[in-house]
CSV table of C-alpha atoms in Angstrom, one decimal:
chain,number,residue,atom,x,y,z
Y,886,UNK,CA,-65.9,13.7,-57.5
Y,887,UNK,CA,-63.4,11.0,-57.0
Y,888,UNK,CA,-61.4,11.0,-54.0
Y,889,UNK,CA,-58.1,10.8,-53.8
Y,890,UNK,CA,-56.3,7.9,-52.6
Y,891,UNK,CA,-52.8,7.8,-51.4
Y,892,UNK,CA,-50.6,4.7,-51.7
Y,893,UNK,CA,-50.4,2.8,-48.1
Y,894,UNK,CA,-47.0,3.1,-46.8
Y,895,UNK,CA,-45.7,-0.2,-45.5
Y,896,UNK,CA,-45.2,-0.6,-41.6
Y,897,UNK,CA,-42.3,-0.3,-40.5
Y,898,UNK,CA,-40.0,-3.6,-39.7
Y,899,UNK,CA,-38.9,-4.1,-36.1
Y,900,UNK,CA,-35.7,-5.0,-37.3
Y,901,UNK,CA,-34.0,-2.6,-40.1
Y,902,UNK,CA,-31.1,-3.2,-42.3
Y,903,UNK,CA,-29.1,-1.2,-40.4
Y,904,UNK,CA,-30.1,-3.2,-36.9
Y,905,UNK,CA,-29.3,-6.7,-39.3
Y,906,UNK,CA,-26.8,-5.3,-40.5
Y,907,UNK,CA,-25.1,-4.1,-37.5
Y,908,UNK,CA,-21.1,-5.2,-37.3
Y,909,UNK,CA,-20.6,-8.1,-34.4
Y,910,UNK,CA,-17.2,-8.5,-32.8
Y,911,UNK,CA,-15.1,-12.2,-33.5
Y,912,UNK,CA,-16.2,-14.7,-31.8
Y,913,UNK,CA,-20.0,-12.8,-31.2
Y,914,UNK,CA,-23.5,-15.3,-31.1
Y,915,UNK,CA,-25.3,-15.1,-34.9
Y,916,UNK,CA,-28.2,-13.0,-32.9
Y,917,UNK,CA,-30.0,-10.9,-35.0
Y,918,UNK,CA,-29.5,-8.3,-32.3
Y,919,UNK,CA,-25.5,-7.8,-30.8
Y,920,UNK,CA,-25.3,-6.0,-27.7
Y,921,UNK,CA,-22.4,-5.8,-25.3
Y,922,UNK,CA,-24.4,-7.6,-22.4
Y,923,UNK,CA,-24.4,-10.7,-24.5
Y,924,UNK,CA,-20.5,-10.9,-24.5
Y,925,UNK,CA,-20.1,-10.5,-20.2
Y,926,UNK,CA,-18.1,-12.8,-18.9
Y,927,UNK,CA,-20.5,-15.4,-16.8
Y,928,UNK,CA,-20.9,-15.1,-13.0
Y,929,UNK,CA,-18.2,-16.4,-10.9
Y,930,UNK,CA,-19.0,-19.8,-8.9
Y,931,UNK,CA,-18.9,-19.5,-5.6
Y,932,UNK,CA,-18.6,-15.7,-5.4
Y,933,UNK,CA,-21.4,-14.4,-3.1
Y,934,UNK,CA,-23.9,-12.6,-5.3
Y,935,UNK,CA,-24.8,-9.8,-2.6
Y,936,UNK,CA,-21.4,-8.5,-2.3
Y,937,UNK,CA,-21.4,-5.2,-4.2
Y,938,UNK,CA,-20.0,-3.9,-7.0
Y,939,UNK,CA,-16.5,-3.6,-7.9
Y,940,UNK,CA,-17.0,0.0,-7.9
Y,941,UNK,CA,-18.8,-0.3,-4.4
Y,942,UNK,CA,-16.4,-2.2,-3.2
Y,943,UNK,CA,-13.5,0.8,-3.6
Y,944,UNK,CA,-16.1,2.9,-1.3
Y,945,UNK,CA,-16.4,0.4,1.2
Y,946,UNK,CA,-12.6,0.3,1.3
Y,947,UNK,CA,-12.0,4.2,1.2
Y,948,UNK,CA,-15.0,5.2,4.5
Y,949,UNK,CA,-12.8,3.0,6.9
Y,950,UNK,CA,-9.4,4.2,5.5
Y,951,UNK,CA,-10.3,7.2,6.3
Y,952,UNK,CA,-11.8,6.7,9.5
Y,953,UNK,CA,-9.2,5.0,10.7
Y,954,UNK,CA,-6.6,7.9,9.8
Y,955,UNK,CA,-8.9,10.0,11.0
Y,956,UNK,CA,-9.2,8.2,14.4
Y,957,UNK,CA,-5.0,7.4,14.2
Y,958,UNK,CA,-4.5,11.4,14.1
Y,959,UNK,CA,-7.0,12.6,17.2
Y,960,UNK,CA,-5.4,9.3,19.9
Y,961,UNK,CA,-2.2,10.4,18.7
Y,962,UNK,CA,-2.1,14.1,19.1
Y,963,UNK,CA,-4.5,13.4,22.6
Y,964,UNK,CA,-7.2,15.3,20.3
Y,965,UNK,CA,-10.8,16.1,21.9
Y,966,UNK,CA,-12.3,12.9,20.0
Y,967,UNK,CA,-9.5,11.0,22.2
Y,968,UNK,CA,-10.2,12.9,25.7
Y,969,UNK,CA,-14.0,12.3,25.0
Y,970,UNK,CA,-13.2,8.5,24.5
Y,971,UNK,CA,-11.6,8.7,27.8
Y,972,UNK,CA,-14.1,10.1,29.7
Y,973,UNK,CA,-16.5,7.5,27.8
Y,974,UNK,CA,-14.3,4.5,29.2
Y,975,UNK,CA,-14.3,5.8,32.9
Y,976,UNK,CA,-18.2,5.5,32.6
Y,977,UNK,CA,-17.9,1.7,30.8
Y,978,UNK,CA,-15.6,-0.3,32.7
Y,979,UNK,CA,-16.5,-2.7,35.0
Y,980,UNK,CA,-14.4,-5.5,35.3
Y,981,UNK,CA,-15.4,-8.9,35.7
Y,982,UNK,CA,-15.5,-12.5,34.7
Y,983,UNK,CA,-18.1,-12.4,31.8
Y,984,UNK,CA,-16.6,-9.4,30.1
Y,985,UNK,CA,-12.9,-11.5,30.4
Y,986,UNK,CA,-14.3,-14.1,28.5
Y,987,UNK,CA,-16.3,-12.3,25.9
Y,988,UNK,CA,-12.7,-10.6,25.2
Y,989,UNK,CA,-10.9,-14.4,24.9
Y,990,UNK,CA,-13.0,-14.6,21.6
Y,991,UNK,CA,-10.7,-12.4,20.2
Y,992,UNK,CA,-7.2,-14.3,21.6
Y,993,UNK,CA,-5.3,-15.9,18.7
Y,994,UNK,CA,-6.0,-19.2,20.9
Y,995,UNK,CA,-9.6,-19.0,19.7
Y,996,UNK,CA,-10.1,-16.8,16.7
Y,997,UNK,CA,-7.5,-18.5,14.7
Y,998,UNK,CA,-7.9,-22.2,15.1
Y,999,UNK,CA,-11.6,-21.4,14.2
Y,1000,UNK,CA,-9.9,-19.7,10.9
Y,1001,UNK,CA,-7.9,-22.8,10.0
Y,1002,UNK,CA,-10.6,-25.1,10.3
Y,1003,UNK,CA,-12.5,-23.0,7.9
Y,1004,UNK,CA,-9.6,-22.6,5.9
Y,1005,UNK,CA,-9.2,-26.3,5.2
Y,1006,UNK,CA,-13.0,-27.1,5.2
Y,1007,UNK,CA,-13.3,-24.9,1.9
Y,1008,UNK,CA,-9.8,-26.1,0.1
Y,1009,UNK,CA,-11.0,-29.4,0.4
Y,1010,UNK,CA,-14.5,-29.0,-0.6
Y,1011,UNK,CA,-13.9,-26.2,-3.3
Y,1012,UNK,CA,-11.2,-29.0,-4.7
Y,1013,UNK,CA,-13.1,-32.0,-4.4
Y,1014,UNK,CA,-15.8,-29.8,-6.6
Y,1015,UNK,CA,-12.9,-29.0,-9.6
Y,1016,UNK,CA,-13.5,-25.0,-8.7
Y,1017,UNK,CA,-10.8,-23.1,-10.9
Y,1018,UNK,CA,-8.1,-21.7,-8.4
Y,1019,UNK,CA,-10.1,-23.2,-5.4
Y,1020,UNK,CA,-6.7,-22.8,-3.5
Y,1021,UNK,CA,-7.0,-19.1,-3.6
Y,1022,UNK,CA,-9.4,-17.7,-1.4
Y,1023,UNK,CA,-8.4,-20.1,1.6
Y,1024,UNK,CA,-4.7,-18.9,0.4
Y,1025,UNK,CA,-5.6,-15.1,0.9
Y,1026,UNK,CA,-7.5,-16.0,4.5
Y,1027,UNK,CA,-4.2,-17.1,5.6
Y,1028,UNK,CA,-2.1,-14.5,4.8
Y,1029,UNK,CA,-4.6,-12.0,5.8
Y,1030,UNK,CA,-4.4,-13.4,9.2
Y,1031,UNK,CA,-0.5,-13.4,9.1
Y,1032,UNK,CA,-0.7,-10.0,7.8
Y,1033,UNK,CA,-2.9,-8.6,11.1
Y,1034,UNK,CA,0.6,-9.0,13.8
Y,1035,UNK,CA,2.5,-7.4,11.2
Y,1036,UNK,CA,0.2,-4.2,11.0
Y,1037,UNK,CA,-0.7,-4.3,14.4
Y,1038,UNK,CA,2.4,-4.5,16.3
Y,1039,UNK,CA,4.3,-1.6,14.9
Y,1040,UNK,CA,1.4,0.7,14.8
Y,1041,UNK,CA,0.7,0.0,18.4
Y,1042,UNK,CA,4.7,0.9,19.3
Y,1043,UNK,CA,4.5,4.2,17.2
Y,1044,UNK,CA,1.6,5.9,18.8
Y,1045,UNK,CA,1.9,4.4,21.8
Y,1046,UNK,CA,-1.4,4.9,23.6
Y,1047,UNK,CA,-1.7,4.3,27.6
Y,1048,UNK,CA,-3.8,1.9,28.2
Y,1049,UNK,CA,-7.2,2.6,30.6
Y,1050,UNK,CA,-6.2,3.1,34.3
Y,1051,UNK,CA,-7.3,-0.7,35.5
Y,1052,UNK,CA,-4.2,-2.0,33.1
Y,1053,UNK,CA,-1.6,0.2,34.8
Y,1054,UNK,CA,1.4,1.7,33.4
Y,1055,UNK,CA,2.7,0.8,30.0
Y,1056,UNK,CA,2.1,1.5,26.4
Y,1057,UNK,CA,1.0,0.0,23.0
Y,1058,UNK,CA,-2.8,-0.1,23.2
Y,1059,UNK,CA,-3.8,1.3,20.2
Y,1060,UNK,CA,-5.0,-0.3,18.0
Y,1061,UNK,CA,-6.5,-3.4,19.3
Y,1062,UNK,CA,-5.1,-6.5,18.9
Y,1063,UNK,CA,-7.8,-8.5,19.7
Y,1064,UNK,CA,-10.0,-6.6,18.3
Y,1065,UNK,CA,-7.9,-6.6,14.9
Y,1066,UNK,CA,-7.9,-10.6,14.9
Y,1067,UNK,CA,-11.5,-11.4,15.7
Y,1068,UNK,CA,-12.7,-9.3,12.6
Y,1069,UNK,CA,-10.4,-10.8,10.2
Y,1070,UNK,CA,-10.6,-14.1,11.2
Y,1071,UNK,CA,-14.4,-14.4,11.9
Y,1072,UNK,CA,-14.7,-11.9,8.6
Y,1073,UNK,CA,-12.4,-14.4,6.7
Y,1074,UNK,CA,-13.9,-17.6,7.8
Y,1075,UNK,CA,-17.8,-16.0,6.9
Y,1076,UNK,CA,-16.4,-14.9,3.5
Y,1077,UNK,CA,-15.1,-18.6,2.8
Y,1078,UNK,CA,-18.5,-20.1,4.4
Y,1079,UNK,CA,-21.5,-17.7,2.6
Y,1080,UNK,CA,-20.8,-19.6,-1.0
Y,1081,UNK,CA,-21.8,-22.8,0.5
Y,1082,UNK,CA,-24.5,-22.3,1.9
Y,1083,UNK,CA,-28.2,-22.6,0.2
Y,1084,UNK,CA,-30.6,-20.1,1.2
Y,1085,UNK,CA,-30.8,-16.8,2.0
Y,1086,UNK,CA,-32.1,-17.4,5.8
Y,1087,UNK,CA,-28.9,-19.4,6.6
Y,1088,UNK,CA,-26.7,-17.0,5.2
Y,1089,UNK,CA,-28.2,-14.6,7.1
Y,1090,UNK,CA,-27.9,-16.8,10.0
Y,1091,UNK,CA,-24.0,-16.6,9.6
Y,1092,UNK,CA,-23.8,-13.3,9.0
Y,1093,UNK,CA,-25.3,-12.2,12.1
Y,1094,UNK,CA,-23.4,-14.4,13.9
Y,1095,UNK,CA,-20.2,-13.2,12.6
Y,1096,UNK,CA,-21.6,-9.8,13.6
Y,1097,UNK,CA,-22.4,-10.8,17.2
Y,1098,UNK,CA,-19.1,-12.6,18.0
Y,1099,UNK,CA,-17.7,-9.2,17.1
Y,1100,UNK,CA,-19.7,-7.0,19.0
Y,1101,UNK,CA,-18.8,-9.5,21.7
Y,1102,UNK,CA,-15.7,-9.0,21.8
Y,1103,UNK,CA,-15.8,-5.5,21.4
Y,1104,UNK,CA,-18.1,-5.4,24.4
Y,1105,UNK,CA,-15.6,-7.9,26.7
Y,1106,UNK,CA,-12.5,-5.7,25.7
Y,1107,UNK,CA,-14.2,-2.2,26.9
Y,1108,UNK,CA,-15.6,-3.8,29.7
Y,1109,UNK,CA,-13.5,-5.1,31.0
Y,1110,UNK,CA,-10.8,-2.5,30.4
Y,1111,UNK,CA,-8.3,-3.7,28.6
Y,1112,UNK,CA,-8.9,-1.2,25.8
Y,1113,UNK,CA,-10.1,2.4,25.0
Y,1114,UNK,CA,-13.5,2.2,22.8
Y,1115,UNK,CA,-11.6,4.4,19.8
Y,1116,UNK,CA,-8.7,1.3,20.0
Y,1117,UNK,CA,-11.6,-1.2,19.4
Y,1118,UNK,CA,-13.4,1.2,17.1
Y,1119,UNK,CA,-10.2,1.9,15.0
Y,1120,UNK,CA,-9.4,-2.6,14.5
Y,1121,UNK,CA,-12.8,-2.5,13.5
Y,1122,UNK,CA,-11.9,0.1,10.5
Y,1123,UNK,CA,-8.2,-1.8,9.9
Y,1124,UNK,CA,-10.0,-4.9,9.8
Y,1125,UNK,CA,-12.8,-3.5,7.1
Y,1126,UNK,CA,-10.2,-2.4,5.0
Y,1127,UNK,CA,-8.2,-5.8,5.2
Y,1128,UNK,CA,-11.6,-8.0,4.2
Y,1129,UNK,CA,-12.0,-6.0,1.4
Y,1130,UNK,CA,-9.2,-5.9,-0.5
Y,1131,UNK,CA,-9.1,-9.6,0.3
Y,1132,UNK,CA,-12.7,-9.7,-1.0
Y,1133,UNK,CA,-11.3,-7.3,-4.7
Y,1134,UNK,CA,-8.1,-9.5,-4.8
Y,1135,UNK,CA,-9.8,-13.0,-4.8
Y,1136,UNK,CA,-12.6,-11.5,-6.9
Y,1137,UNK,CA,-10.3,-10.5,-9.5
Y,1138,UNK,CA,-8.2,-13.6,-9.5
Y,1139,UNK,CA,-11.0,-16.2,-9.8
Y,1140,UNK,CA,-12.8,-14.1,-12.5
Y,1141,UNK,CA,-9.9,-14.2,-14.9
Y,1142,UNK,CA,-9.6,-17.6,-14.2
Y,1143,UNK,CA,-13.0,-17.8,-15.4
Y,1144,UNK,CA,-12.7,-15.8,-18.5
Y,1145,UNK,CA,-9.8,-18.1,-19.5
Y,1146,UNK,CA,-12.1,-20.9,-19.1
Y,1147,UNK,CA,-15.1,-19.2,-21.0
Y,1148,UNK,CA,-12.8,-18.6,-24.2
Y,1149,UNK,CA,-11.4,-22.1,-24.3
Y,1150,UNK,CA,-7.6,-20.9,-22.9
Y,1151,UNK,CA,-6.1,-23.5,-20.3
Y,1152,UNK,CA,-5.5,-22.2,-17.4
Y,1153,UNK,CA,-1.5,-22.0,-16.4
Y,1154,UNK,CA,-0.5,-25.3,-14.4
Y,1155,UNK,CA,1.4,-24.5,-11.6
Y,1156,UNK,CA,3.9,-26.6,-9.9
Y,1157,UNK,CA,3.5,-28.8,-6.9
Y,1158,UNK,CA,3.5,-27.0,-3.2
């Protein structure tokens, strides 16, 4: 009896009309396959590739908002995380020379001179390279910096925190100056550094030696007692937030700089300084 045979259906094609034939925006690559990765605007030069997403980013700037209103509310109503700080400091303080110098690292004398330096190191380099907007992010470092006295200096006269019992009577220690000016400008000069550098070991290298200078400082000012540890802690939250919107501001700037270039539109010229 004969078998029966059925007709061998053909194996399907990877790649079906309707995949072909699949609509592709103006502008799109003749790939057989469109997809919206292909159309991403290309990395940034000179943005550090570790820094997180913009989404990230937003987190990293909300945890030391809130922190820092957080820590604003308990030294201004003389809270129990303030009295606790207190007691803390009484156990930390010992005054002496090493502790005063660690705490100089912080002084506008030493912090920001090391910031302009930066500062003009990467305009001229970043220029010299033909970077799109290379003058921004040294721009933003500056103003950053300029922005720290006018933050600092009228939160310290509204809450008005004593100082610890070795500075003697008076007012205006929270937050901490010092404090406030070593993060941003240390932060600031790391941030304009970390794209020029090759390797992962040497940016490393700087990071850790941004973080030490800070802790530094942090150590010299409690030490020695020119501050609380809540005003150090709460600069150390101000200046977080600062660096990062720095950090979204510059981002956003040099990547639509870099769209414009990508699609062929010249950039706007701008007029001479």
């Amino acid at each position: 009896m004969p078998s029966r045979t059925h007709p061998e259906l053909p194996a399907p094609d990877l790649l079906t009309d309707r995949t072909v034939a699949r609509p592709k925006p103006p502008g799109a690559r003749d790939d057989p396959v469109w997809t919206a990765a292909s159309e991403l605007p290309p990395p940034v030069p000179g943005r550090p590739t570790f820094l997180p997403a913009h989404s990230g980013r937003l987190a990293l700037l909300a945890l030391p908002v809130a922190l820092f209103a957080l820590i604003t509310w308990q030294v201004a109503a003389h809270g129990p995380l303030a009295r606790a700080d207190e007691r803390l400091s009484r156990s930390l303080v010992h005054p002496g020379r090493v502790p005063e110098l660690l705490a100089d690292l912080g002084g506008v004398p030493v912090a920001v001179p090391v910031l302009a330096v930066v500062i003009g190191y990467a305009a001229l380099s970043a220029r010299a390279a033909g970077r799109e907007r290379w003058w921004l992010p040294p721009a933003v470092a500056a103003a950053l910096m300029a922005v720290v006295p006018a933050v600092i200096v009228p939160l310290k006269e509204l809450v008005a925190r004593p100082g610890p019992p070795v500075m003697g009577p008076g007012t205006g220690f929270y937050p901490s100056g010092h404090t406030a000016t070593a993060v941003v400008a240390y932060g600031s000069a790391t941030l304009l550094l970390l794209p020029r550098l090759r390797g992962t070991l040497a940016r490393r290298a700087l990071l850790g030696l941004c973080v030490a200078v800070n802790l530094a400082v942090a150590f010299g000012l409690v030490r020695r007692g020119y501050h609380w540890p809540l005003d150090v802690l709460a600069s150390w939250c101000l200046g977080a937030a600062l660096l990062t919107v720095s950090v979204l501001f510059v981002d956003r700037g040099v990547s639509r700089s870099s769209r414009r270039s990508s699609a062929g539109t010249p950039s706007p010229r701008t007029g001479p300084s």
